[in-house]
PDB file of C-alpha atoms in Angstrom:
ATOM      1  CA  MET A 237    -128.214 -59.229 110.506  1.00  0.00           C
ATOM      2  CA  LEU A 238    -127.406 -55.668 110.309  1.00  0.00           C
ATOM      3  CA  HIS A 239    -124.432 -54.657 108.008  1.00  0.00           C
ATOM      4  CA  ALA A 240    -122.460 -51.853 109.205  1.00  0.00           C
ATOM      5  CA  ILE A 241    -121.341 -49.027 106.760  1.00  0.00           C
ATOM      6  CA  ASP A 242    -117.709 -48.729 107.062  1.00  0.00           C
ATOM      7  CA  ASP A 243    -117.312 -44.896 106.543  1.00  0.00           C
ATOM      8  CA  CYS A 244    -113.687 -45.701 105.441  1.00  0.00           C
ATOM      9  CA  ALA A 245    -115.075 -46.845 102.378  1.00  0.00           C
ATOM     10  CA  LYS A 246    -117.036 -43.583 101.649  1.00  0.00           C
ATOM     11  CA  ARG A 247    -115.856 -41.759  98.391  1.00  0.00           C
ATOM     12  CA  ARG A 248    -114.714 -38.070  98.791  1.00  0.00           C
ATOM     13  CA  LEU A 249    -116.704 -35.917  96.631  1.00  0.00           C
ATOM     14  CA  THR A 250    -114.840 -32.315  96.581  1.00  0.00           C
ATOM     15  CA  GLU A 251    -115.015 -31.564  92.663  1.00  0.00           C
ATOM     16  CA  ARG A 252    -117.927 -29.714  91.412  1.00  0.00           C
ATOM     17  CA  VAL A 253    -118.541 -32.285  88.253  1.00  0.00           C
ATOM     18  CA  ASP A 254    -118.690 -35.148  90.649  1.00  0.00           C
ATOM     19  CA  ILE A 255    -121.014 -33.584  93.292  1.00  0.00           C
ATOM     20  CA  LEU A 256    -123.151 -32.577  90.540  1.00  0.00           C
ATOM     21  CA  THR A 257    -123.224 -36.146  88.850  1.00  0.00           C
ATOM     22  CA  ALA A 258    -124.190 -37.730  92.499  1.00  0.00           C
ATOM     23  CA  ILE A 259    -126.986 -35.192  92.509  1.00  0.00           C
ATOM     24  CA  ASN A 260    -128.410 -35.981  89.436  1.00  0.00           C
ATOM     25  CA  ILE A 261    -128.266 -39.550  90.073  1.00  0.00           C
ATOM     26  CA  LEU A 262    -129.926 -39.074  93.364  1.00  0.00           C
ATOM     27  CA  LYS A 263    -132.767 -36.947  91.620  1.00  0.00           C
ATOM     28  CA  SER A 264    -133.314 -39.276  88.827  1.00  0.00           C
ATOM     29  CA  ARG A 265    -133.722 -42.115  91.544  1.00  0.00           C
ATOM     30  CA  GLY A 266    -136.687 -39.671  93.092  1.00  0.00           C
ATOM     31  CA  TYR A 267    -134.717 -38.116  95.691  1.00  0.00           C
ATOM     32  CA  ASP A 268    -136.154 -34.095  96.265  1.00  0.00           C
ATOM     33  CA  GLU A 269    -133.938 -31.502  97.156  1.00  0.00           C
ATOM     34  CA  GLU A 270    -134.632 -31.676 100.887  1.00  0.00           C
ATOM     35  CA  GLN A 271    -133.677 -35.448 101.059  1.00  0.00           C
ATOM     36  CA  LEU A 272    -130.366 -34.821  98.679  1.00  0.00           C
ATOM     37  CA  VAL A 273    -128.040 -33.738 101.399  1.00  0.00           C
ATOM     38  CA  SER A 274    -129.113 -36.595 103.826  1.00  0.00           C
ATOM     39  CA  GLU A 275    -128.752 -39.343 101.168  1.00  0.00           C
ATOM     40  CA  ILE A 276    -125.359 -37.896  99.782  1.00  0.00           C
ATOM     41  CA  THR A 277    -123.922 -37.701 102.735  1.00  0.00           C
ATOM     42  CA  LYS A 278    -124.725 -41.114 103.842  1.00  0.00           C
ATOM     43  CA  ILE A 279    -122.905 -42.297 100.773  1.00  0.00           C
ATOM     44  CA  PHE A 280    -120.109 -39.986 100.214  1.00  0.00           C
ATOM     45  CA  TYR A 281    -117.921 -37.464 102.147  1.00  0.00           C
ATOM     46  CA  VAL A 282    -119.113 -34.230 100.699  1.00  0.00           C
ATOM     47  CA  ASP A 283    -117.487 -30.837 100.305  1.00  0.00           C
ATOM     48  CA  LEU A 284    -120.815 -29.077 101.603  1.00  0.00           C
ATOM     49  CA  ASP A 285    -119.693 -25.562 100.852  1.00  0.00           C
ATOM     50  CA  GLU A 286    -119.444 -26.661  96.952  1.00  0.00           C
ATOM     51  CA  TYR A 287    -122.707 -28.864  97.795  1.00  0.00           C
ATOM     52  CA  ASN A 288    -124.613 -25.861  98.744  1.00  0.00           C
ATOM     53  CA  GLU A 289    -123.140 -23.426  95.970  1.00  0.00           C
ATOM     54  CA  ILE A 290    -124.504 -26.158  93.324  1.00  0.00           C
ATOM     55  CA  ILE A 291    -127.824 -26.141  94.720  1.00  0.00           C
ATOM     56  CA  ARG A 292    -128.013 -22.524  95.277  1.00  0.00           C
ATOM     57  CA  HIS A 293    -127.354 -22.123  91.264  1.00  0.00           C
ATOM     58  CA  SER A 294    -129.515 -24.885  90.187  1.00  0.00           C
TER      59      SER A 294
END
């Protein structure tokens, strides 16, 4: 049985610290930089401008 993901249940990540925390958690679970954006947008609504700024400076 497939379980549909309810997009309304996604948390919004707009603050730099929240996005950075999510990135660090995903990296600790073995995701590389190419997989991060795909995975983080499956789980959260992300401010992509802020996300790109963080990735650029890391």
